[in-house]
mmCIF file of C-alpha atoms in Angstrom:
data_model
loop_
_atom_site.group_PDB
_atom_site.id
_atom_site.type_symbol
_atom_site.label_atom_id
_atom_site.label_comp_id
_atom_site.label_asym_id
_atom_site.label_seq_id
_atom_site.Cartn_x
_atom_site.Cartn_y
_atom_site.Cartn_z
ATOM 1 C CA UNK A 1 42.612 -7.529 99.871
ATOM 2 C CA UNK A 2 43.096 -11.190 100.517
ATOM 3 C CA UNK A 3 40.294 -13.577 101.626
ATOM 4 C CA UNK A 4 41.588 -13.636 105.187
ATOM 5 C CA UNK A 5 40.438 -9.963 105.771
ATOM 6 C CA UNK A 6 36.786 -10.922 105.122
ATOM 7 C CA UNK A 7 34.441 -12.343 107.733
ATOM 8 C CA UNK A 8 34.259 -11.959 111.513
ATOM 9 C CA UNK A 9 37.400 -11.364 113.505
ATOM 10 C CA UNK A 10 38.615 -14.016 116.078
ATOM 11 C CA UNK A 11 36.852 -13.848 119.490
ATOM 12 C CA UNK A 12 39.969 -12.600 121.299
ATOM 13 C CA UNK A 13 40.323 -9.514 119.057
ATOM 14 C CA UNK A 14 36.798 -8.169 119.537
ATOM 15 C CA UNK A 15 36.004 -9.098 123.244
ATOM 16 C CA UNK A 16 34.979 -6.046 125.246
ATOM 17 C CA UNK A 17 33.437 -7.695 128.214
ATOM 18 C CA UNK A 18 34.744 -7.731 131.757
ATOM 19 C CA UNK A 19 38.106 -9.478 132.228
ATOM 20 C CA UNK A 20 36.656 -12.072 134.599
ATOM 21 C CA UNK A 21 34.090 -13.150 131.976
ATOM 22 C CA UNK A 22 36.146 -13.183 128.835
ATOM 23 C CA UNK A 23 38.205 -16.030 127.603
ATOM 24 C CA UNK A 24 41.830 -16.051 128.676
ATOM 25 C CA UNK A 25 43.339 -15.720 125.296
ATOM 26 C CA UNK A 26 46.886 -14.353 124.671
ATOM 27 C CA UNK A 27 46.676 -11.166 122.671
ATOM 28 C CA UNK A 28 43.277 -9.993 124.111
ATOM 29 C CA UNK A 29 42.613 -6.195 124.469
ATOM 30 C CA UNK A 30 44.132 -4.760 127.738
ATOM 31 C CA UNK A 31 41.743 -3.740 130.555
ATOM 32 C CA UNK A 32 40.134 -0.276 130.381
ATOM 33 C CA UNK A 33 41.092 2.517 132.653
ATOM 34 C CA UNK A 34 38.467 3.009 135.221
ATOM 35 C CA UNK A 35 38.157 6.652 134.352
ATOM 36 C CA UNK A 36 37.645 6.215 130.659
ATOM 37 C CA UNK A 37 34.218 6.149 129.210
ATOM 38 C CA UNK A 38 32.785 2.849 127.741
ATOM 39 C CA UNK A 39 33.756 2.211 124.200
ATOM 40 C CA UNK A 40 37.145 4.035 124.353
ATOM 41 C CA UNK A 41 40.387 2.188 124.973
ATOM 42 C CA UNK A 42 43.170 3.865 126.733
ATOM 43 C CA UNK A 43 45.914 1.891 124.926
ATOM 44 C CA UNK A 44 46.601 -1.127 122.973
ATOM 45 C CA UNK A 45 46.149 -1.833 119.230
ATOM 46 C CA UNK A 46 42.578 -1.559 118.264
ATOM 47 C CA UNK A 47 43.040 -2.118 114.527
ATOM 48 C CA UNK A 48 41.504 -5.538 114.709
ATOM 49 C CA UNK A 49 38.442 -4.496 116.748
ATOM 50 C CA UNK A 50 34.949 -3.808 115.432
ATOM 51 C CA UNK A 51 33.535 -0.459 116.576
ATOM 52 C CA UNK A 52 30.408 -0.624 118.670
ATOM 53 C CA UNK A 53 27.330 0.986 117.106
ATOM 54 C CA UNK A 54 25.985 4.114 118.506
ATOM 55 C CA UNK A 55 22.451 3.659 119.715
ATOM 56 C CA UNK A 56 20.448 6.685 120.579
ATOM 57 C CA UNK A 57 18.267 6.831 123.543
ATOM 58 C CA UNK A 58 14.680 5.878 122.542
ATOM 59 C CA UNK A 59 13.324 8.517 124.647
ATOM 60 C CA UNK A 60 15.114 11.199 122.562
ATOM 61 C CA UNK A 61 13.042 10.707 119.445
ATOM 62 C CA UNK A 62 9.756 10.012 121.022
ATOM 63 C CA UNK A 63 9.231 6.997 118.753
ATOM 64 C CA UNK A 64 9.179 3.266 119.385
ATOM 65 C CA UNK A 65 12.386 1.777 120.546
ATOM 66 C CA UNK A 66 14.693 0.680 117.683
ATOM 67 C CA UNK A 67 17.395 -1.832 118.438
ATOM 68 C CA UNK A 68 20.272 -2.374 116.202
ATOM 69 C CA UNK A 69 20.668 -5.699 114.407
ATOM 70 C CA UNK A 70 23.980 -7.510 114.034
ATOM 71 C CA UNK A 71 25.169 -10.291 111.851
ATOM 72 C CA UNK A 72 27.770 -11.174 114.349
ATOM 73 C CA UNK A 73 26.574 -13.680 116.919
ATOM 74 C CA UNK A 74 28.474 -11.762 119.767
ATOM 75 C CA UNK A 75 26.398 -8.635 119.301
ATOM 76 C CA UNK A 76 23.050 -10.198 118.381
ATOM 77 C CA UNK A 77 20.090 -8.430 120.001
ATOM 78 C CA UNK A 78 17.748 -10.244 122.395
ATOM 79 C CA UNK A 79 14.500 -8.344 122.493
ATOM 80 C CA UNK A 80 12.290 -8.584 125.612
ATOM 81 C CA UNK A 81 10.132 -11.622 125.787
ATOM 82 C CA UNK A 82 12.338 -13.642 123.483
ATOM 83 C CA UNK A 83 14.608 -16.430 124.673
ATOM 84 C CA UNK A 84 18.296 -16.222 124.326
ATOM 85 C CA UNK A 85 18.328 -19.344 122.188
ATOM 86 C CA UNK A 86 15.849 -17.899 119.554
ATOM 87 C CA UNK A 87 17.478 -16.001 116.811
ATOM 88 C CA UNK A 88 16.652 -12.479 116.022
ATOM 89 C CA UNK A 89 14.544 -11.742 112.947
ATOM 90 C CA UNK A 90 16.577 -11.139 109.814
ATOM 91 C CA UNK A 91 16.833 -7.457 108.702
ATOM 92 C CA UNK A 92 16.137 -6.261 105.093
ATOM 93 C CA UNK A 93 19.255 -5.542 103.179
ATOM 94 C CA UNK A 94 20.269 -1.928 102.865
ATOM 95 C CA UNK A 95 19.105 -0.184 99.779
ATOM 96 C CA UNK A 96 21.653 0.099 96.978
ATOM 97 C CA UNK A 97 23.327 3.443 96.516
ATOM 98 C CA UNK A 98 21.678 5.859 94.171
ATOM 99 C CA UNK A 99 24.582 5.726 91.678
ATOM 100 C CA UNK A 100 24.510 1.882 91.518
ATOM 101 C CA UNK A 101 20.777 1.720 90.541
ATOM 102 C CA UNK A 102 19.939 1.108 86.959
ATOM 103 C CA UNK A 103 23.305 -0.236 86.230
ATOM 104 C CA UNK A 104 23.479 -3.336 84.080
ATOM 105 C CA UNK A 105 24.964 -6.433 85.551
ATOM 106 C CA UNK A 106 28.375 -7.429 84.087
ATOM 107 C CA UNK A 107 28.234 -9.791 81.081
ATOM 108 C CA UNK A 108 26.806 -9.963 77.638
ATOM 109 C CA UNK A 109 23.311 -9.141 76.504
ATOM 110 C CA UNK A 110 22.396 -12.668 75.346
ATOM 111 C CA UNK A 111 19.488 -11.711 73.146
ATOM 112 C CA UNK A 112 21.421 -9.014 71.426
ATOM 113 C CA UNK A 113 24.368 -11.351 70.954
ATOM 114 C CA UNK A 114 22.136 -14.099 69.463
ATOM 115 C CA UNK A 115 20.423 -11.541 67.113
ATOM 116 C CA UNK A 116 23.653 -10.088 65.894
ATOM 117 C CA UNK A 117 25.128 -13.611 65.414
ATOM 118 C CA UNK A 118 22.169 -14.649 63.298
ATOM 119 C CA UNK A 119 22.259 -11.485 61.184
ATOM 120 C CA UNK A 120 25.960 -11.870 60.441
ATOM 121 C CA UNK A 121 25.438 -15.541 59.602
ATOM 122 C CA UNK A 122 22.714 -14.591 57.094
ATOM 123 C CA UNK A 123 24.924 -11.999 55.411
ATOM 124 C CA UNK A 124 27.905 -14.359 55.259
ATOM 125 C CA UNK A 125 26.006 -17.264 53.799
ATOM 126 C CA UNK A 126 24.040 -15.188 51.261
ATOM 127 C CA UNK A 127 27.210 -13.449 49.956
ATOM 128 C CA UNK A 128 29.283 -16.632 50.094
ATOM 129 C CA UNK A 129 27.105 -18.773 47.861
ATOM 130 C CA UNK A 130 25.199 -16.200 45.708
ATOM 131 C CA UNK A 131 28.188 -14.284 44.356
ATOM 132 C CA UNK A 132 31.744 -14.795 45.557
ATOM 133 C CA UNK A 133 33.040 -11.191 44.740
ATOM 134 C CA UNK A 134 30.410 -9.886 47.177
ATOM 135 C CA UNK A 135 31.928 -12.015 49.863
ATOM 136 C CA UNK A 136 35.334 -10.495 49.125
ATOM 137 C CA UNK A 137 33.680 -7.074 49.842
ATOM 138 C CA UNK A 138 32.467 -8.425 53.147
ATOM 139 C CA UNK A 139 36.098 -9.437 54.045
ATOM 140 C CA UNK A 140 37.281 -5.953 53.012
ATOM 141 C CA UNK A 141 34.692 -4.241 55.211
ATOM 142 C CA UNK A 142 35.586 -6.396 58.155
ATOM 143 C CA UNK A 143 39.269 -5.695 57.648
ATOM 144 C CA UNK A 144 38.857 -1.914 57.351
ATOM 145 C CA UNK A 145 36.633 -1.762 60.494
ATOM 146 C CA UNK A 146 38.996 -4.069 62.391
ATOM 147 C CA UNK A 147 41.895 -1.758 61.515
ATOM 148 C CA UNK A 148 39.941 1.319 62.639
ATOM 149 C CA UNK A 149 39.178 -0.352 65.978
ATOM 150 C CA UNK A 150 42.833 -1.535 66.488
ATOM 151 C CA UNK A 151 44.450 1.816 65.629
ATOM 152 C CA UNK A 152 41.828 3.739 67.649
ATOM 153 C CA UNK A 153 42.474 1.731 70.790
ATOM 154 C CA UNK A 154 46.333 2.065 70.300
ATOM 155 C CA UNK A 155 46.056 5.913 70.099
ATOM 156 C CA UNK A 156 43.617 6.149 72.953
ATOM 157 C CA UNK A 157 45.369 3.987 75.434
ATOM 158 C CA UNK A 158 49.081 4.117 74.416
ATOM 159 C CA UNK A 159 49.374 7.212 72.278
ATOM 160 C CA UNK A 160 50.551 5.193 69.344
ATOM 161 C CA UNK A 161 49.576 6.897 66.088
ATOM 162 C CA UNK A 162 49.554 4.036 63.532
ATOM 163 C CA UNK A 163 48.464 5.627 60.194
ATOM 164 C CA UNK A 164 44.912 4.355 59.363
ATOM 165 C CA UNK A 165 44.676 5.513 55.790
ATOM 166 C CA UNK A 166 47.518 3.643 54.149
ATOM 167 C CA UNK A 167 46.650 0.568 56.394
ATOM 168 C CA UNK A 168 42.925 0.669 55.188
ATOM 169 C CA UNK A 169 43.820 1.081 51.556
ATOM 170 C CA UNK A 170 46.560 -1.402 51.675
ATOM 171 C CA UNK A 171 44.430 -3.902 53.628
ATOM 172 C CA UNK A 172 41.749 -3.710 51.046
ATOM 173 C CA UNK A 173 44.288 -4.194 48.304
ATOM 174 C CA UNK A 174 45.711 -7.275 50.028
ATOM 175 C CA UNK A 175 42.410 -8.973 50.130
ATOM 176 C CA UNK A 176 41.499 -8.211 46.508
ATOM 177 C CA UNK A 177 44.938 -9.067 45.180
ATOM 178 C CA UNK A 178 44.876 -12.380 47.077
ATOM 179 C CA UNK A 179 41.477 -13.305 45.469
ATOM 180 C CA UNK A 180 42.514 -12.137 42.014
ATOM 181 C CA UNK A 181 46.212 -12.869 41.693
ATOM 182 C CA UNK A 182 46.773 -15.504 44.520
ATOM 183 C CA UNK A 183 49.572 -15.551 46.989
ATOM 184 C CA UNK A 184 51.881 -13.580 44.837
ATOM 185 C CA UNK A 185 49.602 -10.673 44.576
ATOM 186 C CA UNK A 186 48.987 -10.706 48.359
ATOM 187 C CA UNK A 187 52.640 -10.486 49.061
ATOM 188 C CA UNK A 188 53.162 -7.590 46.676
ATOM 189 C CA UNK A 189 50.260 -5.823 48.423
ATOM 190 C CA UNK A 190 51.862 -6.351 51.845
ATOM 191 C CA UNK A 191 55.130 -4.900 50.876
ATOM 192 C CA UNK A 192 53.530 -1.795 49.241
ATOM 193 C CA UNK A 193 51.385 -1.375 52.360
ATOM 194 C CA UNK A 194 54.404 -1.435 54.688
ATOM 195 C CA UNK A 195 56.179 1.120 52.478
ATOM 196 C CA UNK A 196 53.042 3.258 52.476
ATOM 197 C CA UNK A 197 53.035 3.200 56.263
ATOM 198 C CA UNK A 198 56.738 4.312 56.521
ATOM 199 C CA UNK A 199 56.120 7.249 54.110
ATOM 200 C CA UNK A 200 52.830 8.340 55.450
ATOM 201 C CA UNK A 201 54.220 8.663 58.968
ATOM 202 C CA UNK A 202 56.867 10.971 57.652
ATOM 203 C CA UNK A 203 54.380 13.863 57.265
ATOM 204 C CA UNK A 204 54.256 14.173 61.042
ATOM 205 C CA UNK A 205 56.984 15.125 63.552
ATOM 206 C CA UNK A 206 59.790 12.525 63.946
ATOM 207 C CA UNK A 207 59.052 11.863 67.699
ATOM 208 C CA UNK A 208 57.985 8.276 68.058
ATOM 209 C CA UNK A 209 58.367 7.541 64.507
ATOM 210 C CA UNK A 210 59.792 4.043 65.021
ATOM 211 C CA UNK A 211 57.147 3.137 67.501
ATOM 212 C CA UNK A 212 54.314 4.278 65.242
ATOM 213 C CA UNK A 213 55.588 2.607 62.090
ATOM 214 C CA UNK A 214 56.221 -0.610 63.919
ATOM 215 C CA UNK A 215 52.678 -0.636 65.235
ATOM 216 C CA UNK A 216 51.401 0.124 61.714
ATOM 217 C CA UNK A 217 53.411 -2.753 60.075
ATOM 218 C CA UNK A 218 52.218 -5.061 62.902
ATOM 219 C CA UNK A 219 48.593 -4.046 62.266
ATOM 220 C CA UNK A 220 49.003 -4.676 58.549
ATOM 221 C CA UNK A 221 50.135 -8.232 59.097
ATOM 222 C CA UNK A 222 47.765 -9.039 61.982
ATOM 223 C CA UNK A 223 44.492 -7.917 60.329
ATOM 224 C CA UNK A 224 44.438 -7.747 56.568
ATOM 225 C CA UNK A 225 47.351 -10.118 55.774
ATOM 226 C CA UNK A 226 45.790 -12.953 57.814
ATOM 227 C CA UNK A 227 42.409 -12.162 56.409
ATOM 228 C CA UNK A 228 43.731 -12.558 52.861
ATOM 229 C CA UNK A 229 43.994 -16.338 53.335
ATOM 230 C CA UNK A 230 40.192 -16.371 53.509
ATOM 231 C CA UNK A 231 40.221 -14.814 50.032
ATOM 232 C CA UNK A 232 42.741 -17.433 48.923
ATOM 233 C CA UNK A 233 40.412 -20.163 50.143
ATOM 234 C CA UNK A 234 37.488 -18.580 48.367
ATOM 235 C CA UNK A 235 39.310 -18.487 45.038
ATOM 236 C CA UNK A 236 39.327 -22.226 44.806
ATOM 237 C CA UNK A 237 36.570 -23.955 42.556
ATOM 238 C CA UNK A 238 34.934 -25.210 45.821
ATOM 239 C CA UNK A 239 35.853 -22.050 47.613
ATOM 240 C CA UNK A 240 32.593 -21.335 49.295
ATOM 241 C CA UNK A 241 32.597 -24.738 50.905
ATOM 242 C CA UNK A 242 36.166 -24.322 52.051
ATOM 243 C CA UNK A 243 35.414 -20.963 53.722
ATOM 244 C CA UNK A 244 32.245 -22.419 55.197
ATOM 245 C CA UNK A 245 34.288 -25.269 56.687
ATOM 246 C CA UNK A 246 36.788 -22.931 58.042
ATOM 247 C CA UNK A 247 33.966 -20.884 59.718
ATOM 248 C CA UNK A 248 32.170 -23.819 61.137
ATOM 249 C CA UNK A 249 35.296 -25.336 62.684
ATOM 250 C CA UNK A 250 36.313 -22.155 64.338
ATOM 251 C CA UNK A 251 32.744 -21.375 65.753
ATOM 252 C CA UNK A 252 32.384 -25.077 66.935
ATOM 253 C CA UNK A 253 35.747 -24.859 68.603
ATOM 254 C CA UNK A 254 34.838 -21.641 70.527
ATOM 255 C CA UNK A 255 31.435 -23.208 71.369
ATOM 256 C CA UNK A 256 32.936 -26.417 72.683
ATOM 257 C CA UNK A 257 35.475 -24.597 74.729
ATOM 258 C CA UNK A 258 32.757 -22.533 76.345
ATOM 259 C CA UNK A 259 30.258 -25.356 76.951
ATOM 260 C CA UNK A 260 32.689 -27.833 78.467
ATOM 261 C CA UNK A 261 34.692 -25.154 80.364
ATOM 262 C CA UNK A 262 31.504 -23.745 81.900
ATOM 263 C CA UNK A 263 30.281 -27.134 82.943
ATOM 264 C CA UNK A 264 33.569 -28.975 83.960
ATOM 265 C CA UNK A 265 36.353 -26.308 83.940
ATOM 266 C CA UNK A 266 38.364 -26.195 87.172
ATOM 267 C CA UNK A 267 41.933 -25.970 85.943
ATOM 268 C CA UNK A 268 42.958 -22.606 84.499
ATOM 269 C CA UNK A 269 44.609 -22.611 81.147
ATOM 270 C CA UNK A 270 46.357 -19.144 81.275
ATOM 271 C CA UNK A 271 45.098 -17.339 84.360
ATOM 272 C CA UNK A 272 47.298 -14.272 83.898
ATOM 273 C CA UNK A 273 46.036 -13.710 80.315
ATOM 274 C CA UNK A 274 42.453 -14.902 80.329
ATOM 275 C CA UNK A 275 41.176 -16.251 83.773
ATOM 276 C CA UNK A 276 38.033 -17.695 82.238
ATOM 277 C CA UNK A 277 39.742 -20.245 79.969
ATOM 278 C CA UNK A 278 40.365 -23.733 81.378
ATOM 279 C CA UNK A 279 42.233 -26.779 80.347
ATOM 280 C CA UNK A 280 38.934 -28.694 80.287
ATOM 281 C CA UNK A 281 37.573 -26.064 77.936
ATOM 282 C CA UNK A 282 40.460 -26.670 75.618
ATOM 283 C CA UNK A 283 39.837 -30.352 75.553
ATOM 284 C CA UNK A 284 36.152 -29.538 74.692
ATOM 285 C CA UNK A 285 37.353 -27.280 71.832
ATOM 286 C CA UNK A 286 39.538 -30.057 70.382
ATOM 287 C CA UNK A 287 36.808 -32.710 70.630
ATOM 288 C CA UNK A 288 34.033 -30.549 69.060
ATOM 289 C CA UNK A 289 36.383 -29.169 66.293
ATOM 290 C CA UNK A 290 37.684 -32.646 65.397
ATOM 291 C CA UNK A 291 34.043 -34.082 65.131
ATOM 292 C CA UNK A 292 32.956 -31.185 63.039
ATOM 293 C CA UNK A 293 36.115 -31.322 60.871
ATOM 294 C CA UNK A 294 35.501 -35.021 60.104
ATOM 295 C CA UNK A 295 32.004 -34.375 58.991
ATOM 296 C CA UNK A 296 32.746 -31.271 57.038
ATOM 297 C CA UNK A 297 35.694 -32.682 54.964
ATOM 298 C CA UNK A 298 33.832 -35.990 54.368
ATOM 299 C CA UNK A 299 30.649 -34.382 52.968
ATOM 300 C CA UNK A 300 31.388 -30.869 51.943
ATOM 301 C CA UNK A 301 34.943 -30.917 50.464
ATOM 302 C CA UNK A 302 35.759 -32.390 47.080
ATOM 303 C CA UNK A 303 38.201 -35.347 47.470
ATOM 304 C CA UNK A 304 38.193 -34.847 51.273
ATOM 305 C CA UNK A 305 38.376 -37.508 53.778
ATOM 306 C CA UNK A 306 37.226 -37.785 57.450
ATOM 307 C CA UNK A 307 40.683 -38.323 58.905
ATOM 308 C CA UNK A 308 41.909 -35.162 57.219
ATOM 309 C CA UNK A 309 39.096 -33.403 58.984
ATOM 310 C CA UNK A 310 40.295 -34.778 62.350
ATOM 311 C CA UNK A 311 43.672 -33.247 61.787
ATOM 312 C CA UNK A 312 42.179 -30.016 60.657
ATOM 313 C CA UNK A 313 39.900 -29.778 63.621
ATOM 314 C CA UNK A 314 42.827 -30.350 65.968
ATOM 315 C CA UNK A 315 44.743 -27.540 64.325
ATOM 316 C CA UNK A 316 41.869 -25.207 64.420
ATOM 317 C CA UNK A 317 41.209 -25.735 68.100
ATOM 318 C CA UNK A 318 44.791 -24.873 68.920
ATOM 319 C CA UNK A 319 45.104 -21.855 66.649
ATOM 320 C CA UNK A 320 41.656 -20.478 67.605
ATOM 321 C CA UNK A 321 42.582 -20.750 71.289
ATOM 322 C CA UNK A 322 46.086 -19.079 70.694
ATOM 323 C CA UNK A 323 44.393 -16.343 68.626
ATOM 324 C CA UNK A 324 41.919 -15.600 71.516
ATOM 325 C CA UNK A 325 44.712 -15.566 74.053
ATOM 326 C CA UNK A 326 46.675 -13.227 71.816
ATOM 327 C CA UNK A 327 44.093 -10.645 71.618
ATOM 328 C CA UNK A 328 43.372 -11.004 75.258
ATOM 329 C CA UNK A 329 47.014 -10.279 75.913
ATOM 330 C CA UNK A 330 46.702 -7.071 73.798
ATOM 331 C CA UNK A 331 43.503 -5.920 75.572
ATOM 332 C CA UNK A 332 45.024 -6.520 78.909
ATOM 333 C CA UNK A 333 48.022 -4.405 77.910
ATOM 334 C CA UNK A 334 45.663 -1.732 76.602
ATOM 335 C CA UNK A 335 43.415 -1.938 79.765
ATOM 336 C CA UNK A 336 40.253 -2.507 77.868
ATOM 337 C CA UNK A 337 37.532 -5.271 77.812
ATOM 338 C CA UNK A 338 36.503 -5.090 74.168
ATOM 339 C CA UNK A 339 38.154 -3.598 71.088
ATOM 340 C CA UNK A 340 34.881 -1.885 70.166
ATOM 341 C CA UNK A 341 31.183 -1.575 70.639
ATOM 342 C CA UNK A 342 29.921 -2.028 67.066
ATOM 343 C CA UNK A 343 28.296 -5.443 67.597
ATOM 344 C CA UNK A 344 25.914 -5.435 70.591
ATOM 345 C CA UNK A 345 26.568 -8.464 72.770
ATOM 346 C CA UNK A 346 29.847 -9.253 71.030
ATOM 347 C CA UNK A 347 31.982 -6.045 71.388
ATOM 348 C CA UNK A 348 33.727 -5.006 68.198
ATOM 349 C CA UNK A 349 34.678 -6.550 64.877
ATOM 350 C CA UNK A 350 38.094 -7.443 66.313
ATOM 351 C CA UNK A 351 36.502 -9.320 69.233
ATOM 352 C CA UNK A 352 34.983 -11.611 66.601
ATOM 353 C CA UNK A 353 38.036 -11.936 64.444
ATOM 354 C CA UNK A 354 40.481 -12.896 67.250
ATOM 355 C CA UNK A 355 40.235 -16.608 66.717
ATOM 356 C CA UNK A 356 39.459 -16.381 62.949
ATOM 357 C CA UNK A 357 42.466 -14.467 61.835
ATOM 358 C CA UNK A 358 45.170 -16.887 62.951
ATOM 359 C CA UNK A 359 43.166 -19.889 61.999
ATOM 360 C CA UNK A 360 42.794 -18.773 58.362
ATOM 361 C CA UNK A 361 46.354 -19.468 57.110
ATOM 362 C CA UNK A 362 46.490 -22.805 58.860
ATOM 363 C CA UNK A 363 43.209 -24.046 57.322
ATOM 364 C CA UNK A 364 44.275 -22.729 53.840
ATOM 365 C CA UNK A 365 47.635 -24.565 54.134
ATOM 366 C CA UNK A 366 46.003 -27.863 55.214
ATOM 367 C CA UNK A 367 43.397 -27.694 52.296
ATOM 368 C CA UNK A 368 46.331 -27.089 49.891
ATOM 369 C CA UNK A 369 48.211 -30.196 51.367
ATOM 370 C CA UNK A 370 45.140 -32.460 51.552
ATOM 371 C CA UNK A 371 43.108 -31.618 48.408
ATOM 372 C CA UNK A 372 45.247 -29.076 46.503
ATOM 373 C CA UNK A 373 44.786 -25.388 45.833
ATOM 374 C CA UNK A 374 41.618 -25.939 43.623
#
């Protein structure tokens, strides 16, 4: 329904008074038949007219007279003793339907979101700086849960049966191999995972085989393979600081996009994919991420320089935005708002990884170019 269908109709469409008192407007309702009762038209198109309310005789109920109230000025009541120029008292809004009561308003639970975010931050920082292999385990858990959310939504909404078991085992192997054996180990694990997906799916009927294995290989690259670059960053001598810089820049980029877009956003960035994102928000993401990148690389990274952080912040803002739009595209195709409900106020694990996953390989590559593999 477009906006033109809301609000009051034009005076000519709803005028029911005598012909000699109404405005002479082309297209007005035809005169009534003298024999027809009031409120019933003999002919003409009445699709644009507003039905008159049925008002019972006050004498029938024995109670005080009740007059209907109208928001339309043409049908406003004029009680006795009140001048025509004085407006009628406003009526109380109608009570909400029973099924609508108790429903939460759309949006996030802010307190839950903040609490979950702080809890995740504590877990990440503690595992990152106390014992690096524990953080590898955190990455593995995030990967496995993310794969479970993704494959579950594909099966529920599209009937695509991407095999979870080989994906979970292979995804965990990718992350561990990347940390222990570097890029070569990660690539070997990717190849073996794809092969395992092909073989595992052979245990089921051949119908939709190509569709299911294609989705499985896509999931293997989208979640665990991209997450492996975080493990590659962690393996460097100053790995915890590189990973922390990567996390800070991504979070700051998202925060800048939200803050600036909420305050100044007017021009949509990709309305058919994510109507809430604006070009002004993208500018805010770039500015915040570049400032944070300059500070982080200057003071947290060995042999790092502020100008390298500026370039890294720019790259992070772009890739984080593209990652967010990419998952929004998938969720629109699936007809869902969130990938899961595991994190109150945030959605699922995949709803937190959407901007992190495509950003990880870019940040790893820039670190290798600027300061070496470590």
